[in-house]
Short mmCIF file of the C-alpha atoms (twelve columns), coordinates in Angstrom:
data_MODEL
# 
_entry.id   MODEL 
# 
loop_
_atom_site.group_PDB 
_atom_site.id 
_atom_site.type_symbol 
_atom_site.label_atom_id 
_atom_site.label_alt_id 
_atom_site.label_comp_id 
_atom_site.label_asym_id 
_atom_site.label_seq_id 
_atom_site.Cartn_x 
_atom_site.Cartn_y 
_atom_site.Cartn_z 
_atom_site.pdbx_PDB_model_num 
ATOM 1   C CA . MET A 1   0.054   0.367   -30.194 1 
ATOM 2   C CA . GLY A 2   0.839   -3.104  -28.854 1 
ATOM 3   C CA . MET A 3   -1.126  -5.529  -26.723 1 
ATOM 4   C CA . GLN A 4   -3.211  -3.944  -23.966 1 
ATOM 5   C CA . ILE A 5   -4.788  -5.291  -20.805 1 
ATOM 6   C CA . HIS A 6   -8.541  -5.370  -21.404 1 
ATOM 7   C CA . ASN A 7   -10.357 -2.994  -19.061 1 
ATOM 8   C CA . ILE A 8   -13.102 -5.561  -18.424 1 
ATOM 9   C CA . TYR A 9   -10.701 -7.037  -15.877 1 
ATOM 10  C CA . THR A 10  -9.884  -3.826  -14.034 1 
ATOM 11  C CA . LYS A 11  -13.315 -3.021  -12.637 1 
ATOM 12  C CA . GLY A 12  -14.452 -3.787  -9.102  1 
ATOM 13  C CA . GLY A 13  -12.739 -6.076  -6.607  1 
ATOM 14  C CA . SER A 14  -11.316 -5.391  -3.173  1 
ATOM 15  C CA . PHE A 15  -7.785  -4.630  -4.438  1 
ATOM 16  C CA . LEU A 16  -6.154  -5.801  -1.222  1 
ATOM 17  C CA . ILE A 17  -3.167  -7.319  -3.006  1 
ATOM 18  C CA . LYS A 18  -0.188  -4.972  -3.063  1 
ATOM 19  C CA . LYS A 19  2.848   -7.254  -3.145  1 
ATOM 20  C CA . VAL A 20  3.339   -10.788 -4.506  1 
ATOM 21  C CA . ILE A 21  6.094   -13.280 -5.203  1 
ATOM 22  C CA . MET A 22  5.849   -15.814 -8.000  1 
ATOM 23  C CA . THR A 23  7.487   -18.694 -9.847  1 
ATOM 24  C CA . GLY A 24  6.859   -19.497 -13.493 1 
ATOM 25  C CA . ALA A 25  6.619   -15.850 -14.555 1 
ATOM 26  C CA . THR A 26  8.255   -16.512 -17.926 1 
ATOM 27  C CA . GLY A 27  5.908   -19.346 -18.872 1 
ATOM 28  C CA . PHE A 28  2.697   -19.017 -20.862 1 
ATOM 29  C CA . ILE A 29  0.286   -18.534 -17.955 1 
ATOM 30  C CA . GLY A 30  2.886   -16.782 -15.810 1 
ATOM 31  C CA . TYR A 31  3.546   -14.130 -18.443 1 
ATOM 32  C CA . HIS A 32  -0.130  -13.222 -18.687 1 
ATOM 33  C CA . LEU A 33  -0.534  -13.228 -14.900 1 
ATOM 34  C CA . LEU A 34  2.510   -10.960 -14.648 1 
ATOM 35  C CA . ARG A 35  0.926   -8.459  -17.047 1 
ATOM 36  C CA . TYR A 36  -2.367  -8.586  -15.182 1 
ATOM 37  C CA . LEU A 37  -0.674  -7.924  -11.840 1 
ATOM 38  C CA . LEU A 38  1.336   -5.049  -13.312 1 
ATOM 39  C CA . ASP A 39  -1.915  -3.544  -14.561 1 
ATOM 40  C CA . LYS A 40  -3.119  -3.590  -10.941 1 
ATOM 41  C CA . ASN A 41  0.040   -1.688  -9.917  1 
ATOM 42  C CA . ILE A 42  1.094   -4.653  -7.787  1 
ATOM 43  C CA . LYS A 43  4.755   -5.027  -6.868  1 
ATOM 44  C CA . ILE A 44  6.111   -8.385  -8.027  1 
ATOM 45  C CA . TRP A 45  9.107   -10.422 -6.901  1 
ATOM 46  C CA . VAL A 46  9.904   -12.971 -9.612  1 
ATOM 47  C CA . ILE A 47  11.851  -16.145 -8.803  1 
ATOM 48  C CA . LEU A 48  14.074  -17.191 -11.715 1 
ATOM 49  C CA . ARG A 49  16.827  -19.753 -11.991 1 
ATOM 50  C CA . GLU A 50  20.334  -18.616 -12.801 1 
ATOM 51  C CA . GLY A 51  20.915  -18.350 -16.534 1 
ATOM 52  C CA . SER A 52  17.293  -17.589 -17.403 1 
ATOM 53  C CA . GLN A 53  17.155  -15.642 -20.672 1 
ATOM 54  C CA . GLU A 54  14.532  -13.250 -19.318 1 
ATOM 55  C CA . ILE A 55  16.451  -11.964 -16.262 1 
ATOM 56  C CA . GLU A 56  17.782  -8.821  -17.905 1 
ATOM 57  C CA . MET A 57  14.471  -7.986  -19.588 1 
ATOM 58  C CA . LEU A 58  12.439  -8.400  -16.404 1 
ATOM 59  C CA . GLN A 59  14.867  -6.295  -14.389 1 
ATOM 60  C CA . LYS A 60  14.077  -3.337  -16.654 1 
ATOM 61  C CA . ILE A 61  10.332  -3.405  -15.942 1 
ATOM 62  C CA . PRO A 62  9.093   -1.082  -13.151 1 
ATOM 63  C CA . ASN A 63  7.513   -2.839  -10.132 1 
ATOM 64  C CA . ILE A 64  9.399   -6.086  -10.831 1 
ATOM 65  C CA . ASN A 65  12.203  -7.418  -8.645  1 
ATOM 66  C CA . VAL A 66  14.144  -10.502 -9.748  1 
ATOM 67  C CA . ILE A 67  15.291  -13.168 -7.285  1 
ATOM 68  C CA . ILE A 68  17.800  -15.730 -8.541  1 
ATOM 69  C CA . CYS A 69  16.920  -19.072 -6.980  1 
ATOM 70  C CA . SER A 70  16.356  -22.502 -8.515  1 
ATOM 71  C CA . LEU A 71  13.359  -24.524 -7.412  1 
ATOM 72  C CA . ASP A 72  15.803  -27.112 -6.128  1 
ATOM 73  C CA . ASN A 73  16.943  -24.500 -3.596  1 
ATOM 74  C CA . ILE A 74  13.514  -23.053 -2.858  1 
ATOM 75  C CA . SER A 75  13.804  -24.083 0.810   1 
ATOM 76  C CA . GLN A 76  16.629  -21.517 1.113   1 
ATOM 77  C CA . ILE A 77  14.601  -18.653 -0.363  1 
ATOM 78  C CA . ASP A 78  14.476  -16.834 2.976   1 
ATOM 79  C CA . ASP A 79  18.278  -16.551 2.879   1 
ATOM 80  C CA . ILE A 80  18.229  -15.225 -0.698  1 
ATOM 81  C CA . CYS A 81  15.255  -12.861 -0.565  1 
ATOM 82  C CA . ASP A 82  15.323  -10.063 2.028   1 
ATOM 83  C CA . GLU A 83  11.727  -8.994  1.387   1 
ATOM 84  C CA . ARG A 84  8.991   -10.388 3.655   1 
ATOM 85  C CA . TYR A 85  5.233   -10.412 4.203   1 
ATOM 86  C CA . PHE A 86  3.899   -10.865 0.686   1 
ATOM 87  C CA . ASP A 87  0.160   -10.901 0.171   1 
ATOM 88  C CA . VAL A 88  0.355   -13.911 -2.164  1 
ATOM 89  C CA . PHE A 89  2.875   -16.521 -3.276  1 
ATOM 90  C CA . PHE A 90  1.927   -17.641 -6.807  1 
ATOM 91  C CA . HIS A 91  3.531   -20.962 -7.755  1 
ATOM 92  C CA . LEU A 92  3.100   -21.634 -11.473 1 
ATOM 93  C CA . ALA A 93  6.387   -23.287 -12.416 1 
ATOM 94  C CA . TRP A 94  6.208   -26.923 -13.541 1 
ATOM 95  C CA . GLU A 95  8.823   -28.402 -15.824 1 
ATOM 96  C CA . GLY A 96  7.630   -30.920 -18.401 1 
ATOM 97  C CA . ALA A 97  3.919   -30.127 -18.449 1 
ATOM 98  C CA . SER A 98  3.563   -31.121 -22.104 1 
ATOM 99  C CA . GLY A 99  5.046   -33.390 -24.722 1 
ATOM 100 C CA . GLU A 100 7.445   -36.241 -24.034 1 
ATOM 101 C CA . LEU A 101 8.753   -34.653 -20.818 1 
ATOM 102 C CA . ARG A 102 5.539   -35.777 -19.128 1 
ATOM 103 C CA . LEU A 103 6.957   -39.309 -19.290 1 
ATOM 104 C CA . GLN A 104 10.091  -38.490 -17.263 1 
ATOM 105 C CA . TYR A 105 9.130   -39.751 -13.832 1 
ATOM 106 C CA . LYS A 106 12.166  -38.298 -12.046 1 
ATOM 107 C CA . LEU A 107 11.409  -34.820 -13.372 1 
ATOM 108 C CA . GLN A 108 7.740   -35.145 -12.455 1 
ATOM 109 C CA . MET A 109 8.629   -36.296 -8.937  1 
ATOM 110 C CA . ASP A 110 10.932  -33.278 -8.600  1 
ATOM 111 C CA . ASN A 111 8.069   -31.001 -9.630  1 
ATOM 112 C CA . ALA A 112 5.899   -32.423 -6.861  1 
ATOM 113 C CA . LYS A 113 8.718   -31.951 -4.343  1 
ATOM 114 C CA . TRP A 114 9.272   -28.353 -5.482  1 
ATOM 115 C CA . THR A 115 5.565   -27.581 -5.191  1 
ATOM 116 C CA . ALA A 116 5.443   -28.742 -1.582  1 
ATOM 117 C CA . GLY A 117 8.681   -26.818 -1.019  1 
ATOM 118 C CA . CYS A 118 7.001   -23.635 -2.207  1 
ATOM 119 C CA . VAL A 119 4.408   -24.006 0.549   1 
ATOM 120 C CA . GLU A 120 7.232   -24.043 3.087   1 
ATOM 121 C CA . ALA A 121 8.911   -21.118 1.314   1 
ATOM 122 C CA . ALA A 122 5.672   -19.131 1.439   1 
ATOM 123 C CA . LYS A 123 5.525   -19.646 5.188   1 
ATOM 124 C CA . LYS A 124 9.168   -18.626 5.674   1 
ATOM 125 C CA . LEU A 125 8.600   -15.409 3.724   1 
ATOM 126 C CA . GLY A 126 5.527   -14.510 5.745   1 
ATOM 127 C CA . CYS A 127 3.082   -14.804 2.831   1 
ATOM 128 C CA . LYS A 128 -0.612  -14.552 3.655   1 
ATOM 129 C CA . LYS A 129 -1.533  -17.362 1.245   1 
ATOM 130 C CA . ILE A 130 -0.209  -19.461 -1.626  1 
ATOM 131 C CA . VAL A 131 -1.931  -19.983 -4.984  1 
ATOM 132 C CA . VAL A 132 -0.842  -22.974 -7.089  1 
ATOM 133 C CA . THR A 133 -1.785  -24.072 -10.606 1 
ATOM 134 C CA . GLY A 134 -2.883  -27.661 -11.056 1 
ATOM 135 C CA . THR A 135 -5.018  -29.325 -13.730 1 
ATOM 136 C CA . VAL A 136 -8.544  -30.708 -13.720 1 
ATOM 137 C CA . CYS A 137 -7.093  -33.898 -15.198 1 
ATOM 138 C CA . GLU A 138 -5.776  -34.755 -11.725 1 
ATOM 139 C CA . LYS A 139 -9.282  -36.108 -11.218 1 
ATOM 140 C CA . GLN A 140 -8.562  -38.846 -13.753 1 
ATOM 141 C CA . MET A 141 -6.287  -40.530 -11.220 1 
ATOM 142 C CA . ASP A 142 -8.630  -43.425 -10.445 1 
ATOM 143 C CA . GLU A 143 -8.988  -44.205 -14.138 1 
ATOM 144 C CA . ILE A 144 -5.217  -44.035 -14.658 1 
ATOM 145 C CA . VAL A 145 -4.423  -46.290 -11.701 1 
ATOM 146 C CA . HIS A 146 -6.949  -48.924 -12.785 1 
ATOM 147 C CA . ASN A 147 -6.184  -48.667 -16.503 1 
ATOM 148 C CA . LYS A 148 -4.462  -51.838 -17.723 1 
ATOM 149 C CA . THR A 149 -2.627  -49.964 -20.466 1 
ATOM 150 C CA . PHE A 150 -0.078  -47.161 -20.117 1 
ATOM 151 C CA . VAL A 151 -1.401  -43.627 -20.570 1 
ATOM 152 C CA . ARG A 152 1.223   -41.168 -21.827 1 
ATOM 153 C CA . ALA A 153 0.219   -38.393 -19.442 1 
ATOM 154 C CA . SER A 154 0.083   -40.671 -16.403 1 
ATOM 155 C CA . ASN A 155 3.415   -39.750 -14.767 1 
ATOM 156 C CA . TYR A 156 2.616   -36.060 -15.094 1 
ATOM 157 C CA . LEU A 157 -0.884  -36.488 -13.660 1 
ATOM 158 C CA . LEU A 158 0.321   -38.759 -10.856 1 
ATOM 159 C CA . ALA A 159 2.854   -36.104 -9.867  1 
ATOM 160 C CA . LYS A 160 0.268   -33.316 -10.051 1 
ATOM 161 C CA . ASP A 161 -2.142  -35.251 -7.865  1 
ATOM 162 C CA . PHE A 162 0.576   -36.074 -5.351  1 
ATOM 163 C CA . ALA A 163 1.761   -32.446 -5.353  1 
ATOM 164 C CA . ARG A 164 -1.766  -31.288 -4.564  1 
ATOM 165 C CA . THR A 165 -2.244  -33.784 -1.732  1 
ATOM 166 C CA . MET A 166 1.174   -33.114 -0.206  1 
ATOM 167 C CA . SER A 167 0.836   -29.335 -0.554  1 
ATOM 168 C CA . PHE A 168 -2.516  -29.254 1.210   1 
ATOM 169 C CA . ASN A 169 -1.014  -31.358 3.981   1 
ATOM 170 C CA . MET A 170 1.940   -28.965 4.262   1 
ATOM 171 C CA . SER A 171 -0.379  -25.951 4.243   1 
ATOM 172 C CA . LYS A 172 -2.137  -27.374 7.302   1 
ATOM 173 C CA . PHE A 173 1.197   -27.994 9.014   1 
ATOM 174 C CA . PHE A 174 2.414   -24.451 8.328   1 
ATOM 175 C CA . ASP A 175 -1.025  -22.901 8.863   1 
ATOM 176 C CA . ILE A 176 -1.073  -21.032 5.560   1 
ATOM 177 C CA . PRO A 177 -4.100  -20.995 3.218   1 
ATOM 178 C CA . LEU A 178 -3.545  -22.853 -0.072  1 
ATOM 179 C CA . ILE A 179 -5.682  -22.187 -3.139  1 
ATOM 180 C CA . TRP A 180 -5.290  -24.896 -5.776  1 
ATOM 181 C CA . CYS A 181 -6.412  -23.750 -9.243  1 
ATOM 182 C CA . GLN A 182 -7.609  -26.368 -11.706 1 
ATOM 183 C CA . PHE A 183 -8.371  -25.704 -15.363 1 
ATOM 184 C CA . TYR A 184 -8.511  -27.701 -18.560 1 
ATOM 185 C CA . HIS A 185 -7.178  -26.199 -21.780 1 
ATOM 186 C CA . PRO A 186 -5.964  -22.565 -21.770 1 
ATOM 187 C CA . ILE A 187 -5.149  -20.851 -25.063 1 
ATOM 188 C CA . GLY A 188 -3.735  -17.484 -26.007 1 
ATOM 189 C CA . VAL A 189 -0.818  -15.488 -27.340 1 
ATOM 190 C CA . PHE A 190 2.639   -17.039 -26.740 1 
ATOM 191 C CA . ASN A 191 1.304   -20.519 -26.027 1 
ATOM 192 C CA . LYS A 192 3.495   -23.466 -26.942 1 
ATOM 193 C CA . LYS A 193 3.258   -24.499 -30.574 1 
ATOM 194 C CA . ASN A 194 2.795   -28.172 -29.649 1 
ATOM 195 C CA . GLN A 195 -0.359  -27.351 -27.711 1 
ATOM 196 C CA . LEU A 196 -3.409  -28.875 -29.403 1 
ATOM 197 C CA . ILE A 197 -5.448  -25.811 -30.338 1 
ATOM 198 C CA . THR A 198 -2.465  -23.603 -31.166 1 
ATOM 199 C CA . ASN A 199 -1.017  -26.315 -33.383 1 
ATOM 200 C CA . THR A 200 -4.399  -26.855 -35.040 1 
ATOM 201 C CA . VAL A 201 -4.902  -23.161 -35.787 1 
ATOM 202 C CA . GLU A 202 -1.383  -22.861 -37.193 1 
ATOM 203 C CA . LYS A 203 -1.964  -25.791 -39.560 1 
ATOM 204 C CA . MET A 204 -5.398  -24.557 -40.586 1 
ATOM 205 C CA . LEU A 205 -3.924  -21.193 -41.525 1 
ATOM 206 C CA . LYS A 206 -1.767  -23.149 -43.976 1 
ATOM 207 C CA . ASP A 207 -4.781  -25.201 -45.183 1 
ATOM 208 C CA . GLU A 208 -3.065  -28.430 -44.119 1 
ATOM 209 C CA . THR A 209 -4.936  -31.726 -43.795 1 
ATOM 210 C CA . LEU A 210 -5.553  -32.705 -40.167 1 
ATOM 211 C CA . VAL A 211 -6.147  -36.158 -38.691 1 
ATOM 212 C CA . PHE A 212 -7.479  -36.546 -35.140 1 
ATOM 213 C CA . GLY A 213 -8.747  -39.329 -32.914 1 
ATOM 214 C CA . SER A 214 -12.428 -39.588 -32.058 1 
ATOM 215 C CA . CYS A 215 -12.434 -36.232 -30.190 1 
ATOM 216 C CA . GLU A 216 -15.686 -37.202 -28.489 1 
ATOM 217 C CA . SER A 217 -14.479 -36.293 -24.987 1 
ATOM 218 C CA . LEU A 218 -15.680 -33.142 -23.265 1 
ATOM 219 C CA . PHE A 219 -13.390 -30.132 -23.431 1 
ATOM 220 C CA . ASP A 220 -13.314 -26.695 -21.848 1 
ATOM 221 C CA . ILE A 221 -11.088 -24.239 -23.699 1 
ATOM 222 C CA . ILE A 222 -10.436 -21.053 -21.740 1 
ATOM 223 C CA . ASN A 223 -8.673  -17.891 -22.838 1 
ATOM 224 C CA . VAL A 224 -5.570  -17.380 -20.699 1 
ATOM 225 C CA . ASN A 225 -6.731  -13.844 -19.862 1 
ATOM 226 C CA . ASP A 226 -9.851  -15.264 -18.222 1 
ATOM 227 C CA . LEU A 227 -7.717  -17.834 -16.422 1 
ATOM 228 C CA . VAL A 228 -5.374  -15.310 -14.796 1 
ATOM 229 C CA . TYR A 229 -8.360  -13.104 -13.967 1 
ATOM 230 C CA . GLY A 230 -9.874  -16.048 -12.097 1 
ATOM 231 C CA . MET A 231 -6.580  -16.708 -10.321 1 
ATOM 232 C CA . TYR A 232 -6.401  -13.089 -9.219  1 
ATOM 233 C CA . LEU A 233 -9.956  -13.158 -7.864  1 
ATOM 234 C CA . LEU A 234 -9.199  -16.311 -5.887  1 
ATOM 235 C CA . ALA A 235 -6.007  -14.791 -4.498  1 
ATOM 236 C CA . ASP A 236 -7.826  -11.590 -3.589  1 
ATOM 237 C CA . LYS A 237 -11.059 -12.927 -2.120  1 
ATOM 238 C CA . VAL A 238 -10.568 -16.465 -0.761  1 
ATOM 239 C CA . LYS A 239 -9.161  -16.773 2.749   1 
ATOM 240 C CA . ILE A 240 -9.286  -20.521 3.412   1 
ATOM 241 C CA . SER A 241 -7.703  -23.509 1.669   1 
ATOM 242 C CA . ASN A 242 -9.694  -25.016 -1.175  1 
ATOM 243 C CA . THR A 243 -9.567  -26.294 -4.750  1 
ATOM 244 C CA . TYR A 244 -11.233 -24.240 -7.478  1 
ATOM 245 C CA . TYR A 245 -11.943 -24.915 -11.133 1 
ATOM 246 C CA . ILE A 246 -11.520 -21.934 -13.492 1 
ATOM 247 C CA . GLY A 247 -13.237 -22.405 -16.836 1 
ATOM 248 C CA . SER A 248 -14.867 -20.756 -19.818 1 
ATOM 249 C CA . GLY A 249 -18.426 -21.889 -19.124 1 
ATOM 250 C CA . ASP A 250 -18.546 -23.123 -22.736 1 
ATOM 251 C CA . ILE A 251 -18.227 -26.910 -22.484 1 
ATOM 252 C CA . ARG A 252 -18.255 -28.843 -25.769 1 
ATOM 253 C CA . ARG A 253 -16.987 -32.047 -27.295 1 
ATOM 254 C CA . LEU A 254 -13.471 -31.521 -28.614 1 
ATOM 255 C CA . LYS A 255 -14.786 -32.399 -32.081 1 
ATOM 256 C CA . ASP A 256 -17.248 -29.500 -31.915 1 
ATOM 257 C CA . TYR A 257 -14.490 -27.078 -30.916 1 
ATOM 258 C CA . LEU A 258 -12.317 -28.208 -33.831 1 
ATOM 259 C CA . LEU A 259 -15.132 -27.937 -36.359 1 
ATOM 260 C CA . SER A 260 -15.928 -24.474 -35.027 1 
ATOM 261 C CA . ILE A 261 -12.329 -23.366 -35.671 1 
ATOM 262 C CA . THR A 262 -12.690 -24.233 -39.361 1 
ATOM 263 C CA . GLU A 263 -15.678 -21.882 -39.576 1 
ATOM 264 C CA . ILE A 264 -14.005 -19.061 -37.634 1 
ATOM 265 C CA . ILE A 265 -10.825 -19.155 -39.712 1 
ATOM 266 C CA . GLY A 266 -12.441 -20.065 -43.019 1 
ATOM 267 C CA . THR A 267 -9.774  -22.667 -43.704 1 
ATOM 268 C CA . LYS A 268 -9.663  -25.096 -46.612 1 
ATOM 269 C CA . SER A 269 -8.156  -27.753 -44.346 1 
ATOM 270 C CA . LYS A 270 -9.734  -31.197 -44.475 1 
ATOM 271 C CA . ILE A 271 -10.350 -32.793 -41.074 1 
ATOM 272 C CA . THR A 272 -10.589 -36.523 -40.438 1 
ATOM 273 C CA . PHE A 273 -11.756 -37.992 -37.130 1 
ATOM 274 C CA . GLY A 274 -10.748 -41.526 -36.225 1 
ATOM 275 C CA . ASP A 275 -11.303 -43.929 -33.349 1 
ATOM 276 C CA . ALA A 276 -10.771 -43.447 -29.628 1 
ATOM 277 C CA . THR A 277 -7.327  -44.343 -28.271 1 
ATOM 278 C CA . LYS A 278 -6.117  -45.601 -24.915 1 
ATOM 279 C CA . ASP A 279 -4.956  -42.053 -24.102 1 
ATOM 280 C CA . ASP A 280 -8.521  -40.708 -24.323 1 
ATOM 281 C CA . LEU A 281 -9.397  -40.318 -20.648 1 
ATOM 282 C CA . LEU A 282 -12.940 -39.433 -19.658 1 
ATOM 283 C CA . ILE A 283 -13.864 -36.012 -18.289 1 
ATOM 284 C CA . ASP A 284 -16.912 -35.649 -16.049 1 
ATOM 285 C CA . GLU A 285 -18.943 -32.537 -16.840 1 
ATOM 286 C CA . ASP A 286 -19.331 -31.879 -13.104 1 
ATOM 287 C CA . TRP A 287 -15.559 -31.350 -12.883 1 
ATOM 288 C CA . LEU A 288 -15.928 -28.337 -15.179 1 
ATOM 289 C CA . SER A 289 -18.527 -26.534 -13.083 1 
ATOM 290 C CA . LEU A 290 -17.980 -22.847 -12.294 1 
ATOM 291 C CA . TYR A 291 -20.320 -22.953 -9.306  1 
ATOM 292 C CA . ARG A 292 -17.681 -22.806 -6.573  1 
ATOM 293 C CA . ILE A 293 -15.553 -19.999 -8.024  1 
ATOM 294 C CA . GLN A 294 -18.619 -17.953 -8.960  1 
ATOM 295 C CA . ARG A 295 -20.077 -18.402 -5.488  1 
ATOM 296 C CA . ASP A 296 -16.887 -17.356 -3.701  1 
ATOM 297 C CA . THR A 297 -15.521 -14.656 -6.032  1 
ATOM 298 C CA . GLY A 298 -18.208 -13.577 -8.506  1 
ATOM 299 C CA . TYR A 299 -16.023 -14.771 -11.399 1 
ATOM 300 C CA . GLU A 300 -17.468 -14.535 -14.902 1 
ATOM 301 C CA . PRO A 301 -15.455 -15.359 -18.058 1 
ATOM 302 C CA . HIS A 302 -15.296 -12.600 -20.668 1 
ATOM 303 C CA . TRP A 303 -13.677 -14.189 -23.718 1 
ATOM 304 C CA . SER A 304 -15.752 -16.102 -26.267 1 
ATOM 305 C CA . PHE A 305 -14.169 -19.040 -28.053 1 
ATOM 306 C CA . GLU A 306 -14.457 -17.193 -31.363 1 
ATOM 307 C CA . ASN A 307 -12.559 -14.161 -30.074 1 
ATOM 308 C CA . SER A 308 -9.907  -16.405 -28.545 1 
ATOM 309 C CA . ILE A 309 -9.333  -18.090 -31.912 1 
ATOM 310 C CA . LEU A 310 -9.204  -14.732 -33.679 1 
ATOM 311 C CA . GLU A 311 -6.574  -13.591 -31.163 1 
ATOM 312 C CA . LEU A 312 -4.543  -16.754 -31.808 1 
ATOM 313 C CA . THR A 313 -4.848  -16.192 -35.536 1 
ATOM 314 C CA . ALA A 314 -3.579  -12.610 -35.250 1 
ATOM 315 C CA . TRP A 315 -0.559  -13.750 -33.232 1 
ATOM 316 C CA . LEU A 316 0.338   -16.668 -35.496 1 
ATOM 317 C CA . SER A 317 0.000   -14.415 -38.534 1 
ATOM 318 C CA . ASP A 318 2.467   -11.835 -37.193 1 
ATOM 319 C CA . GLU A 319 4.681   -13.587 -34.640 1 
ATOM 320 C CA . ASP A 320 7.710   -11.378 -35.193 1 
ATOM 321 C CA . LYS A 321 5.821   -8.268  -34.134 1 
ATOM 322 C CA . TYR A 322 4.375   -9.918  -31.025 1 
ATOM 323 C CA . ASN A 323 7.721   -11.427 -30.027 1 
ATOM 324 C CA . LEU A 324 9.431   -8.064  -30.422 1 
ATOM 325 C CA . GLU A 325 6.912   -6.453  -28.078 1 
ATOM 326 C CA . ARG A 326 6.663   -9.292  -25.567 1 
ATOM 327 C CA . TRP A 327 8.889   -7.916  -22.797 1 
ATOM 328 C CA . ASN A 328 8.657   -4.248  -23.716 1 
ATOM 329 C CA . LEU A 329 6.281   -3.668  -20.812 1 
ATOM 330 C CA . ASN A 330 5.646   -0.659  -18.629 1 
ATOM 331 C CA . ALA A 331 4.502   -0.620  -15.014 1 
ATOM 332 C CA . SER A 332 0.846   -1.028  -16.042 1 
ATOM 333 C CA . GLY A 333 1.512   -4.283  -17.878 1 
ATOM 334 C CA . CYS A 334 0.857   -2.728  -21.279 1 
ATOM 335 C CA . VAL A 335 3.244   -2.936  -24.194 1 
ATOM 336 C CA . CYS A 336 5.111   0.340   -24.585 1 
ATOM 337 C CA . ASP A 337 4.729   2.277   -27.812 1 
ATOM 338 C CA . THR A 338 7.777   2.015   -30.051 1 
# 
């Protein structure tokens, strides 16, 4: 038996969502949201660019319809897609969200333009609302602007912040509710290998020596399954535009998270912590509060950090099996038996 949707997420709720359209379905968060929506028996229209490797695989999954349209042409989506009146438009796609691509200002500006374009597209398709993924680090804008040294993530964060501001403005113009989802550090199966925690776990499994900066900043590591659960609740229950933070409720210094991983895995890796760097931006604990999402949706995270690390460990220890099963999904979002 392969990966299953955990039934803790299938209880309760108003279940008003029947039909959605989404971008970014083949990415890390998008994949897990796709599985969650399938488990709810929701019909999904997936926007993919021409040449995407996953087109053929997604077309075989019940309840999924594939639309070929690049984000550059998203304003023409109403000419490409005949379906109308979706309950939700989920926009998750963002090119260059990690690594050196965050430095490419032209790409980041395009991402902001495409995000605002998705608000217009949602209106043209008759969507009831649009849900967009941002990042809590958008709130570091003031620090970035006034920082005298260059921060490597600055172009990415500038674009994210601009995308949020422009999209809310466009949502008012088109009179469509916009829910902007902020989060900090999601982890889970199929995450990128260059992502901090995934990379750390992989190296610890090999007992490699690890060198970090000071790691004194606050962190909030959330399991991707909790993240998409929170996104679904917001899409289902919130009717007016707003920004929401989705977190784990387990806020720690990054150093404490890393030391905890060594205990969970039982690694022989030696860890060295150094000094703070210019790229260490401050996080305010208030930014990580779950008050608003809990008040408006009843959201409660279900995954402990320990279980999230154990899940990562299982995946990294048997990647071939997981990769083989990845797109072998049925209409309920569960991996089919083979």
